[in-house]
Amino acid sequence: MASTSVFPREFGDELLLHIFADVAPEDNLRSLQLVCKKFYTVANDQTIWKRNCCTSFRYWQDESWFHDKVAGDKADVDWKDLWLRRRRRNAHIARLFDGILETKVRRLDRFRDICEYGYDAKDFLLEQIQTLDDAEDVLARRYFGMTILDSLHRGMAVEVWSRLQDPVNPPSLDRAFGAFDMFVLHDQPQDLDYIDRWFNEAADRFRATQQEDWHHMSTRSKALALARWLRTQEGFEGSNSDAYRNFRNCLIGHAISDPEHPSLPLVSSAIFASVATRLGLDAACCNAPIHVHAVVSSPPGLDLDGNPLPTPDSVDRMYLDLYNSPQEIRHDDLDRRRQAYATAGHNHPSLPPTSAFFDPAPLHALVERMANNLKTSYSSVKRLPEDSLAIHPLTALRAGDPELNTESLLYAVLWAHLLSTPPTSPEWDDGLDFFLNRFALQYPEDAWIVTRHLAPIYDSFVSAPERRGRHRVGWENVREILKMLGNLDARTPVLSRRYTREIHERVRYKIGQVFRHRRYGYVGVINGWAAPGLASLPTPHYVPPEEAGEGTAVGNGEWEGTSFRRGGEGNTYYTCLRPNCDRLRLAQETIEIITDPGLIPQQLFFLAGKFFKRFDRETCTFVSNITEFYPDD
């Protein structure tokens, strides 16, 4: 009997394998492999599923393992099973994400569960950030996709810094500095793995340019050749004085990927040291006051020129300032700098010792130095008027809103201070209250990071004998703040209904309407209301400076006794979203509704995703995603 197959018998496995490789893996599973036994065998070939793993997913939590397996030829990976596990993981992440969009209840738990997948969640989150404009909930998907991805990146950065005090397994210098980039990475590719690959490739590029036998060159010759190459061939020449305080000069990921390679002396020295280390040199940074430079130490028993040293424990060192020149800095010149610094009135016990000019600095001290540089840049921004043209060059980065990036970098500074200071130091908790306030009110999605990395350090710090008697409450207590956030996250939504004519008449405006403040002129979006008085306003919210004098956050119950003195009982109040605040309180008489979408700041369209699904241009309103609180709006 003749075969009924539509494929000729001479279709061999190799040809089918070539054809099936271009079939979508979902179609393979649903139909192709079910056609016949031959198709089943070929469609399940490991080479097809190995390719599917490479093309379906860009990011992997264990990226080095994955790329090693892809590059290897051992048949020790079930590629189809690996692909299916990633698909099931993505499906679970999608369910968690949909839950975040549907309700605010237990959002922090879902943030944590997604972030704990690490980079296995990144492909899905990037898809949400790239949601098409015509999607029904486009703003919500973009906002929460970016919020979770940012938290995931910050978690990776904090994990790096959590090892700053580890004498056995400390992070590399470039990863410790690259952790700052992760706070403003967003959807860009220049992450910690990118930074690591760049330095590996830079070392390979440099080695390929050397005509001499690298192994026969002296340490001094190698270091000077590398310094010349970085400045003349790669273009690492620091930054001009006018741009010195720009944020991007503090970020090593920006410095290596920007064609102009802008950097501070600290970053320039770190770049040199990181490439040099990969070339086998003993290179580091000196934490000298005013101006950081790099130091290269000789190998054991030899000086920098390859000659024997008089004693086995002697060390010969050379110094370089890549920011200014590829030439070696003479020891005498450094000594004159030290003396000038001392005689200029800087002899103070809290200042770095003179050894900082000559000795390699510990990694935690360099991270602290970088944090202080960012803090200085932050202060420079905040001293300028809001409409100053000088703000843009100071804050411009490759991605993200400049104002939000500015606050994120301050948040990075606070994390770096906590993790670069030994917890045995009595000063460890200096600024802890400021950090916890900023974390709780601006980055509550990071509760999983604080729980994992900060809470154990806090427990160790407060359990020290000299601190056991002190009772810590509120913003001084990490565990108490985490509990407060957990309680807020689990709270059942309180409904605000328009069920009477009086409420309809009293509350004139609805959730999602866009307005201009009659007195201050800012544009915002209504995201809460209470009638009458303030009792049912969402908490926490911010009291405007004209009411509270400080613009501080109001938590549950804190409105009592103060707000009503300002006539709360007879007035209608709202909360609103504006670019620098997600819930600001305002009175009804200060609202002037606007109907021109062109008046809405671009930043609001991203931030609106926290409360709204999409923007309706015809009505100039945002479509509510908080109907569990305001079902009639």
XYZ file of C-alpha atoms in Angstrom:
633
model
C 0.000 0.000 0.000
C 1.379 3.416 -0.945
C 2.346 5.820 1.800
C -0.114 8.670 2.497
C 2.624 11.033 3.727
C 2.800 14.352 1.897
C 6.579 14.380 2.430
C 8.887 12.365 0.195
C 10.636 9.458 1.905
C 13.973 10.905 0.896
C 13.435 13.815 3.309
C 16.252 12.876 5.647
C 16.667 13.878 9.289
C 19.298 16.488 8.458
C 17.012 18.345 6.049
C 14.061 18.153 8.444
C 16.297 19.391 11.231
C 17.222 22.411 9.134
C 13.546 23.146 8.365
C 12.270 22.571 11.896
C 14.902 24.899 13.359
C 12.920 27.850 11.971
C 9.594 26.721 13.441
C 8.387 28.634 16.497
C 8.840 26.449 19.596
C 5.162 26.879 20.515
C 4.111 25.553 17.083
C 6.561 22.707 17.471
C 4.953 21.675 20.752
C 1.342 22.181 19.674
C 1.402 20.530 16.263
C 4.648 19.746 14.466
C 5.937 16.982 16.708
C 2.480 15.368 16.756
C 2.386 14.678 12.996
C 4.264 11.372 13.062
C 7.005 9.489 14.882
C 9.694 10.772 12.518
C 8.614 14.360 13.086
C 8.468 13.758 16.824
C 12.033 12.470 16.848
C 13.438 15.311 14.757
C 11.360 18.033 16.450
C 12.779 17.000 19.825
C 16.382 17.058 18.711
C 18.519 18.825 21.332
C 20.091 21.186 18.780
C 16.643 22.631 17.984
C 15.817 23.234 21.632
C 19.281 24.594 22.328
C 18.630 27.171 19.620
C 15.157 27.862 21.041
C 16.683 28.599 24.446
C 19.057 31.094 22.822
C 16.428 32.848 20.688
C 13.430 32.809 23.051
C 15.225 34.204 26.098
C 17.910 36.859 26.210
C 18.529 36.983 29.959
C 19.294 34.124 32.335
C 19.754 34.303 36.076
C 22.817 32.059 35.873
C 24.130 33.683 32.717
C 27.679 32.388 32.933
C 26.414 28.801 33.343
C 24.072 29.185 30.380
C 26.689 30.622 28.023
C 29.222 27.996 29.092
C 26.721 25.267 28.236
C 25.867 26.873 24.893
C 29.558 27.119 24.004
C 30.281 23.555 25.128
C 29.700 20.389 23.146
C 28.785 18.051 25.986
C 25.315 16.516 25.883
C 24.703 17.135 29.588
C 21.803 19.586 29.232
C 18.212 18.678 28.418
C 17.565 21.789 26.327
C 13.883 21.099 25.761
C 13.314 20.664 29.483
C 15.254 23.874 30.144
C 13.101 25.761 27.616
C 9.895 24.374 29.137
C 11.020 25.332 32.646
C 11.660 28.909 31.525
C 8.253 29.053 29.844
C 6.531 27.786 32.987
C 8.484 30.313 35.018
C 7.406 33.117 32.684
C 3.790 31.969 32.992
C 4.048 32.160 36.787
C 5.651 35.602 36.574
C 2.812 36.714 34.282
C 0.216 35.575 36.843
C 2.024 37.458 39.600
C 2.234 40.550 37.412
C -1.469 40.402 36.540
C -2.190 40.233 40.265
C -0.185 43.434 40.765
C -2.302 45.165 38.129
C -5.583 43.872 39.541
C -5.216 44.827 43.213
C -2.906 46.713 45.532
C -3.387 44.055 48.206
C -0.220 41.966 48.677
C 1.647 43.809 45.947
C 4.881 43.743 47.925
C 4.704 39.955 48.148
C 4.302 39.741 44.382
C 7.140 42.221 43.805
C 9.355 40.001 45.949
C 8.291 36.777 44.248
C 9.048 38.179 40.786
C 12.361 39.748 41.790
C 13.528 36.527 43.418
C 13.557 34.959 39.952
C 16.372 37.383 39.145
C 17.281 37.766 35.490
C 14.929 34.920 34.573
C 12.187 37.560 34.988
C 13.892 40.284 32.949
C 12.674 39.256 29.481
C 9.067 39.323 30.671
C 9.495 42.693 32.389
C 11.050 44.236 29.289
C 8.035 43.052 27.295
C 5.750 44.916 29.707
C 7.840 48.083 29.419
C 7.465 47.863 25.631
C 3.668 47.411 25.750
C 2.020 48.936 22.678
C 0.184 52.250 22.977
C -3.208 50.743 22.128
C -3.176 48.240 25.000
C -6.079 48.592 27.429
C -3.746 48.968 30.427
C -0.630 50.303 28.731
C 0.354 52.814 31.438
C -0.006 50.309 34.264
C 2.018 47.645 32.453
C 4.819 50.047 31.602
C 4.948 51.548 35.085
C 4.933 48.313 37.074
C 7.188 46.569 34.563
C 9.793 49.308 35.034
C 9.234 49.523 38.794
C 9.870 45.808 39.271
C 12.836 45.777 36.889
C 14.384 48.740 38.711
C 13.924 46.930 42.023
C 15.488 43.780 40.577
C 18.499 45.818 39.417
C 18.827 47.501 42.812
C 18.721 44.098 44.470
C 21.668 42.986 42.331
C 23.579 46.148 43.252
C 22.939 45.719 46.964
C 24.009 42.067 46.748
C 27.368 43.256 45.390
C 27.779 45.824 48.164
C 26.727 43.296 50.805
C 30.111 41.619 50.177
C 32.195 44.754 50.685
C 33.119 43.618 54.193
C 33.762 40.012 53.094
C 37.516 39.295 53.290
C 37.132 35.954 51.475
C 34.843 36.796 48.547
C 34.752 40.573 47.982
C 33.409 41.938 44.686
C 35.743 43.261 42.026
C 36.359 47.010 41.879
C 34.462 47.409 38.601
C 31.407 45.532 39.932
C 31.434 47.546 43.160
C 31.397 50.769 41.132
C 29.029 49.332 38.516
C 26.468 48.770 41.263
C 25.798 52.528 41.213
C 24.867 52.262 37.516
C 22.258 49.642 38.367
C 20.161 52.219 40.236
C 19.590 54.130 36.976
C 19.926 51.310 34.424
C 16.200 50.925 33.656
C 15.747 49.052 30.350
C 19.292 49.634 29.064
C 21.838 46.826 28.490
C 24.864 48.281 30.343
C 24.454 46.132 33.458
C 27.043 44.418 35.663
C 27.576 41.618 33.149
C 28.069 44.170 30.365
C 30.660 45.982 32.490
C 32.475 42.724 33.235
C 32.512 41.743 29.544
C 33.751 45.190 28.515
C 36.773 44.982 30.807
C 37.567 41.446 29.676
C 37.379 42.530 26.028
C 39.394 45.700 26.709
C 42.180 43.593 28.209
C 42.117 41.337 25.134
C 42.162 44.336 22.758
C 45.123 45.860 24.536
C 47.075 42.611 24.667
C 46.575 42.191 20.922
C 48.265 45.568 20.287
C 51.501 44.632 22.021
C 54.303 43.807 19.603
C 56.694 42.657 22.319
C 56.214 39.420 24.160
C 53.910 40.546 26.971
C 55.380 38.073 29.412
C 58.876 39.502 28.974
C 57.879 43.118 29.617
C 58.556 44.638 33.029
C 55.674 45.612 35.289
C 56.485 49.295 34.771
C 56.497 48.921 30.979
C 53.182 47.074 31.042
C 51.509 49.705 33.237
C 52.769 52.646 31.165
C 51.809 50.950 27.892
C 48.298 50.349 29.219
C 47.953 53.959 30.423
C 49.014 55.286 27.005
C 46.641 52.923 25.212
C 43.640 53.845 27.377
C 44.159 57.565 26.806
C 45.295 57.685 23.178
C 43.556 54.683 21.609
C 40.438 54.317 23.768
C 39.915 58.014 24.519
C 39.806 57.941 28.328
C 40.786 61.527 29.073
C 38.501 62.376 31.987
C 36.061 65.267 31.642
C 36.377 69.032 31.391
C 36.010 71.166 34.491
C 32.629 72.559 33.437
C 31.125 69.057 33.420
C 33.012 67.739 36.449
C 29.956 67.324 38.696
C 27.719 65.659 36.096
C 26.195 62.438 37.405
C 27.449 60.397 34.462
C 31.064 61.154 35.443
C 30.513 59.079 38.585
C 29.146 56.018 36.767
C 31.676 53.529 35.439
C 29.118 51.925 33.121
C 28.534 55.292 31.476
C 32.250 56.020 31.258
C 33.093 52.841 29.352
C 30.067 52.904 27.012
C 29.847 56.627 26.225
C 31.948 57.538 23.151
C 33.415 60.506 25.059
C 34.205 58.377 28.155
C 33.415 61.084 30.758
C 34.734 60.293 34.225
C 36.007 61.579 37.534
C 39.618 60.806 38.562
C 38.261 58.032 40.796
C 36.507 56.381 37.850
C 39.498 56.869 35.522
C 41.764 55.213 38.082
C 39.282 52.386 38.609
C 39.099 51.759 34.845
C 42.887 51.530 34.644
C 43.085 49.257 37.686
C 40.288 46.978 36.435
C 41.915 46.433 33.025
C 45.365 46.084 34.592
C 44.131 43.438 37.021
C 42.806 41.373 34.117
C 46.265 41.602 32.552
C 47.841 40.115 35.659
C 49.086 43.332 37.248
C 48.639 44.110 40.940
C 46.732 47.382 40.483
C 44.428 49.358 42.747
C 43.392 52.919 43.659
C 44.846 55.239 46.288
C 42.177 57.096 48.229
C 44.143 60.341 48.347
C 42.300 63.510 49.377
C 41.285 65.875 46.568
C 42.434 63.647 43.685
C 42.445 59.825 43.428
C 45.208 58.059 41.500
C 46.084 54.466 40.606
C 48.859 52.396 42.146
C 50.659 49.401 40.651
C 52.666 47.136 42.945
C 55.573 44.970 41.881
C 55.364 41.159 41.919
C 56.814 39.371 44.981
C 60.595 39.604 45.240
C 61.039 41.936 42.265
C 60.916 45.658 41.672
C 58.850 47.260 38.909
C 61.693 46.833 36.413
C 62.172 43.140 37.133
C 65.208 43.437 39.390
C 65.458 41.535 42.689
C 64.418 43.446 45.806
C 66.735 43.554 48.826
C 64.269 41.780 51.125
C 61.463 39.289 50.344
C 58.770 41.447 51.934
C 59.743 44.646 50.103
C 57.297 46.167 47.618
C 58.048 48.581 44.800
C 55.164 50.827 43.691
C 54.401 53.244 40.896
C 51.561 55.751 40.588
C 49.493 56.930 37.622
C 46.865 59.612 37.129
C 45.026 58.525 33.994
C 42.649 61.479 34.360
C 45.443 63.953 33.568
C 48.250 62.058 31.864
C 49.524 58.604 30.857
C 52.853 59.381 32.529
C 54.009 57.986 35.840
C 53.686 60.233 38.900
C 56.983 60.369 40.751
C 56.987 59.493 44.432
C 58.531 62.890 45.224
C 55.643 64.657 43.463
C 53.129 62.743 45.538
C 55.046 63.576 48.683
C 54.915 67.276 47.785
C 51.132 66.958 47.281
C 50.872 65.364 50.705
C 52.916 68.090 52.358
C 50.947 70.836 50.610
C 47.725 69.218 51.752
C 48.944 69.018 55.348
C 50.261 72.589 55.469
C 47.064 73.989 53.958
C 45.320 73.525 57.291
C 43.903 70.074 56.637
C 45.474 68.355 59.655
C 42.336 66.971 61.217
C 41.852 63.571 62.879
C 38.824 62.726 60.712
C 40.698 63.272 57.440
C 42.465 60.411 55.603
C 45.971 59.545 56.818
C 48.961 60.447 54.668
C 49.283 56.768 53.736
C 46.189 57.341 51.583
C 48.522 58.992 49.053
C 50.677 55.884 48.679
C 48.863 52.697 49.739
C 46.105 50.776 47.937
C 42.760 51.707 49.477
C 40.292 49.118 50.791
C 37.334 48.557 48.502
C 34.708 49.765 50.981
C 36.554 53.095 51.322
C 36.486 53.598 47.545
C 32.763 52.852 47.386
C 32.224 55.346 50.201
C 34.301 57.889 48.257
C 32.163 57.340 45.152
C 28.995 57.727 47.220
C 30.294 61.046 48.538
C 30.988 62.228 44.975
C 27.415 61.416 43.968
C 26.110 63.138 47.077
C 28.052 66.276 46.148
C 26.582 66.176 42.636
C 23.114 65.718 44.132
C 23.634 68.786 46.323
C 24.786 70.761 43.280
C 21.515 69.925 41.520
C 19.346 70.783 44.512
C 20.984 74.178 44.970
C 19.830 75.262 41.516
C 16.403 76.801 40.815
C 13.916 74.293 39.372
C 13.907 76.065 35.996
C 17.699 76.396 35.738
C 19.165 75.357 32.374
C 22.197 73.993 34.230
C 20.180 71.099 35.682
C 19.914 69.143 32.433
C 23.656 68.587 31.789
C 24.151 67.707 35.455
C 21.433 65.042 35.491
C 21.274 63.779 31.885
C 21.809 60.021 31.643
C 21.158 57.565 28.829
C 17.705 56.563 30.103
C 15.054 57.520 32.626
C 13.557 60.776 33.821
C 16.295 63.147 35.098
C 14.386 64.083 38.261
C 13.633 60.460 39.141
C 17.229 59.462 38.360
C 18.478 62.178 40.695
C 16.471 60.732 43.573
C 17.478 57.169 42.664
C 21.158 58.088 42.855
C 20.673 59.620 46.296
C 18.989 56.354 47.286
C 22.069 54.512 45.972
C 24.265 56.773 48.097
C 22.271 55.893 51.214
C 22.547 52.168 50.500
C 26.274 52.468 49.821
C 26.882 54.292 53.110
C 25.073 51.596 55.088
C 26.886 48.722 53.394
C 30.374 50.245 53.191
C 30.419 51.130 56.901
C 31.331 48.161 59.125
C 28.321 47.252 61.314
C 30.672 47.102 64.290
C 31.147 50.859 63.990
C 29.031 52.954 66.388
C 28.370 55.334 63.465
C 26.772 52.614 61.324
C 23.234 53.888 61.911
C 24.015 57.544 61.185
C 21.361 58.483 58.651
C 19.415 55.228 59.078
C 16.219 57.144 59.809
C 16.619 59.191 56.614
C 17.224 56.023 54.592
C 14.194 54.221 56.042
C 11.953 57.224 55.409
C 13.038 57.437 51.774
C 12.790 53.680 51.286
C 9.314 53.392 52.790
C 7.800 56.391 51.018
C 9.508 56.192 47.615
C 10.778 52.631 47.148
C 8.516 50.291 49.171
C 8.891 47.666 46.416
C 12.416 47.169 47.800
C 11.089 45.622 51.014
C 12.485 42.269 49.845
C 15.965 43.818 49.508
C 15.827 45.441 52.944
C 14.578 42.189 54.474
C 17.323 40.137 52.844
C 20.348 42.409 53.195
C 19.755 45.235 55.685
C 17.603 43.659 58.390
C 20.247 41.060 59.416
C 22.908 43.783 59.689
C 20.512 45.907 61.737
C 19.762 42.972 64.057
C 23.477 42.417 64.588
C 24.075 46.110 65.214
C 21.328 46.589 67.814
C 22.160 43.332 69.613
C 25.659 44.538 70.499
C 26.018 44.766 74.308
C 26.577 48.526 74.316
C 23.292 49.109 72.430
C 20.911 46.574 73.937
C 19.312 48.998 76.375
C 18.199 51.495 73.759
C 14.580 51.262 72.614
C 14.272 52.033 68.894
C 10.973 53.074 67.373
C 9.696 54.421 64.061
C 12.276 55.487 61.525
C 15.110 54.125 63.679
C 13.821 50.546 63.587
C 14.219 48.505 60.385
C 11.953 45.698 61.555
C 9.214 48.108 62.604
C 9.208 49.856 59.216
C 9.061 46.524 57.380
C 6.119 45.501 59.554
C 4.359 48.809 58.858
C 4.777 48.349 55.105
C 3.528 44.783 55.354
C 0.418 45.909 57.226
C -0.304 48.639 54.670
C 0.223 46.176 51.845
C -2.190 43.635 53.317
C -4.889 46.160 54.225
C -8.262 45.596 52.596
C -9.249 48.574 50.400
C -11.715 50.993 51.987
C -14.448 51.901 49.522
C -15.350 55.522 48.867
C -18.763 55.601 47.169
C -20.823 58.364 45.615
C -24.039 56.905 47.004
C -25.814 60.110 48.035
C -26.759 63.324 46.268
C -24.851 65.244 48.942
C -21.589 63.455 48.080
C -22.164 64.023 44.367
C -22.640 67.727 44.999
C -19.804 68.027 47.499
C -17.179 66.058 45.505
C -17.157 67.848 42.157
C -14.179 66.128 40.555
C -13.412 62.505 39.744
C -10.462 60.149 39.830
C -8.323 60.616 36.727
C -9.191 64.230 35.951
C -6.231 66.481 35.145
C -5.985 69.908 36.756
C -3.812 72.939 37.288
C -3.337 74.257 40.824
C -4.921 77.722 40.954
C -2.218 79.197 43.162
C 0.992 77.295 42.390
C 0.376 76.437 38.748
C 1.562 72.820 38.786
C -0.337 70.170 36.798
C -1.529 67.021 38.541
C -3.971 64.118 38.324
C -6.642 63.424 40.955
C -6.091 60.007 42.568
C -8.122 60.243 45.776
C -10.902 62.178 47.519
C -12.723 62.413 50.827
C -16.036 63.996 51.724
C -16.411 65.629 54.092
C -13.107 66.403 55.762
C -9.949 64.337 55.644
C -10.801 61.122 57.432
C -11.067 58.896 54.359
C -8.177 60.306 52.335
C -5.660 57.641 51.259
C -2.692 57.191 53.596
C 0.136 57.819 53.599
C -0.114 61.113 51.747
C 1.838 64.353 51.754
C 0.746 67.591 53.344
C 1.695 70.558 51.145
C 4.239 72.968 52.664
C 1.703 75.765 53.049
C -0.315 73.532 55.413
C 2.391 71.673 57.307
C 5.443 73.823 56.792
C 7.541 70.791 55.883
C 5.718 68.802 53.217
C 6.100 65.675 55.318
C 4.252 62.433 54.809
C 1.097 61.792 56.761
C 0.572 58.260 57.975
C -2.465 56.552 59.346
C -3.966 58.663 62.134
C -1.485 61.526 61.871
C -4.070 63.866 60.374
C -6.101 63.886 63.569
C -5.898 67.050 65.635
C -4.102 69.128 62.985
C -6.019 68.918 59.746
C -9.375 69.701 61.317
C -8.046 72.924 62.735
C -7.727 74.044 59.150
C -11.406 73.592 58.482
C -11.279 69.945 57.422
C -14.848 69.172 58.493
C -16.472 71.597 56.100
C -14.183 71.200 53.105
C -13.676 68.619 50.387
C -10.131 67.341 49.968
C -8.372 65.349 47.289
C -5.025 63.691 46.784
C -3.204 64.101 43.508
C -0.304 62.730 41.540
C 2.290 65.237 40.415
C 5.824 64.725 39.070
C 7.603 64.787 42.430
C 4.878 63.317 44.660
C 2.412 60.463 44.197
C -0.178 61.566 46.784
C -0.259 65.271 47.614
C -3.209 66.672 49.539
C -5.110 69.666 48.192
C -8.444 71.401 48.746
C -11.220 71.425 46.158
C -11.142 75.187 45.672
C -7.512 75.019 44.470
C -8.394 72.790 41.491
C -8.819 74.101 37.946
C -9.634 71.286 35.491
C -7.731 71.347 32.194
C -8.787 69.665 28.954
C -5.696 70.161 26.794
C -3.437 67.051 26.810
C -0.561 69.225 25.633
C -0.380 70.843 29.086
C 0.398 67.555 30.848
C 4.109 67.065 31.742
C 5.534 64.021 29.970
C 6.794 62.622 33.273
C 3.207 62.245 34.492
C 2.356 59.729 31.769
C 4.843 57.253 33.215
C 4.036 57.898 36.883
C 0.297 57.686 36.194
C 0.675 53.947 35.642
C 0.744 53.479 39.418
C -2.939 54.455 39.592
C -4.287 54.422 36.036
C -4.608 52.063 33.073
C -4.320 54.448 30.137
C -4.918 58.023 29.032
C -8.076 59.052 27.158
C -7.107 61.962 24.909
C -10.685 62.769 23.930
C -11.712 63.497 27.513
C -8.207 64.428 28.758
C -8.574 62.012 31.665
C -6.693 58.998 32.941
C -8.695 55.758 33.152
C -8.745 54.544 36.759
C -7.022 51.372 37.921
C -7.997 51.996 41.553
C -11.679 51.098 41.283
C -11.304 48.857 44.333
C -11.109 52.151 46.263
C -13.332 54.361 44.078
C -15.743 52.073 42.180
C -18.026 54.926 41.059
C -15.218 56.888 39.378
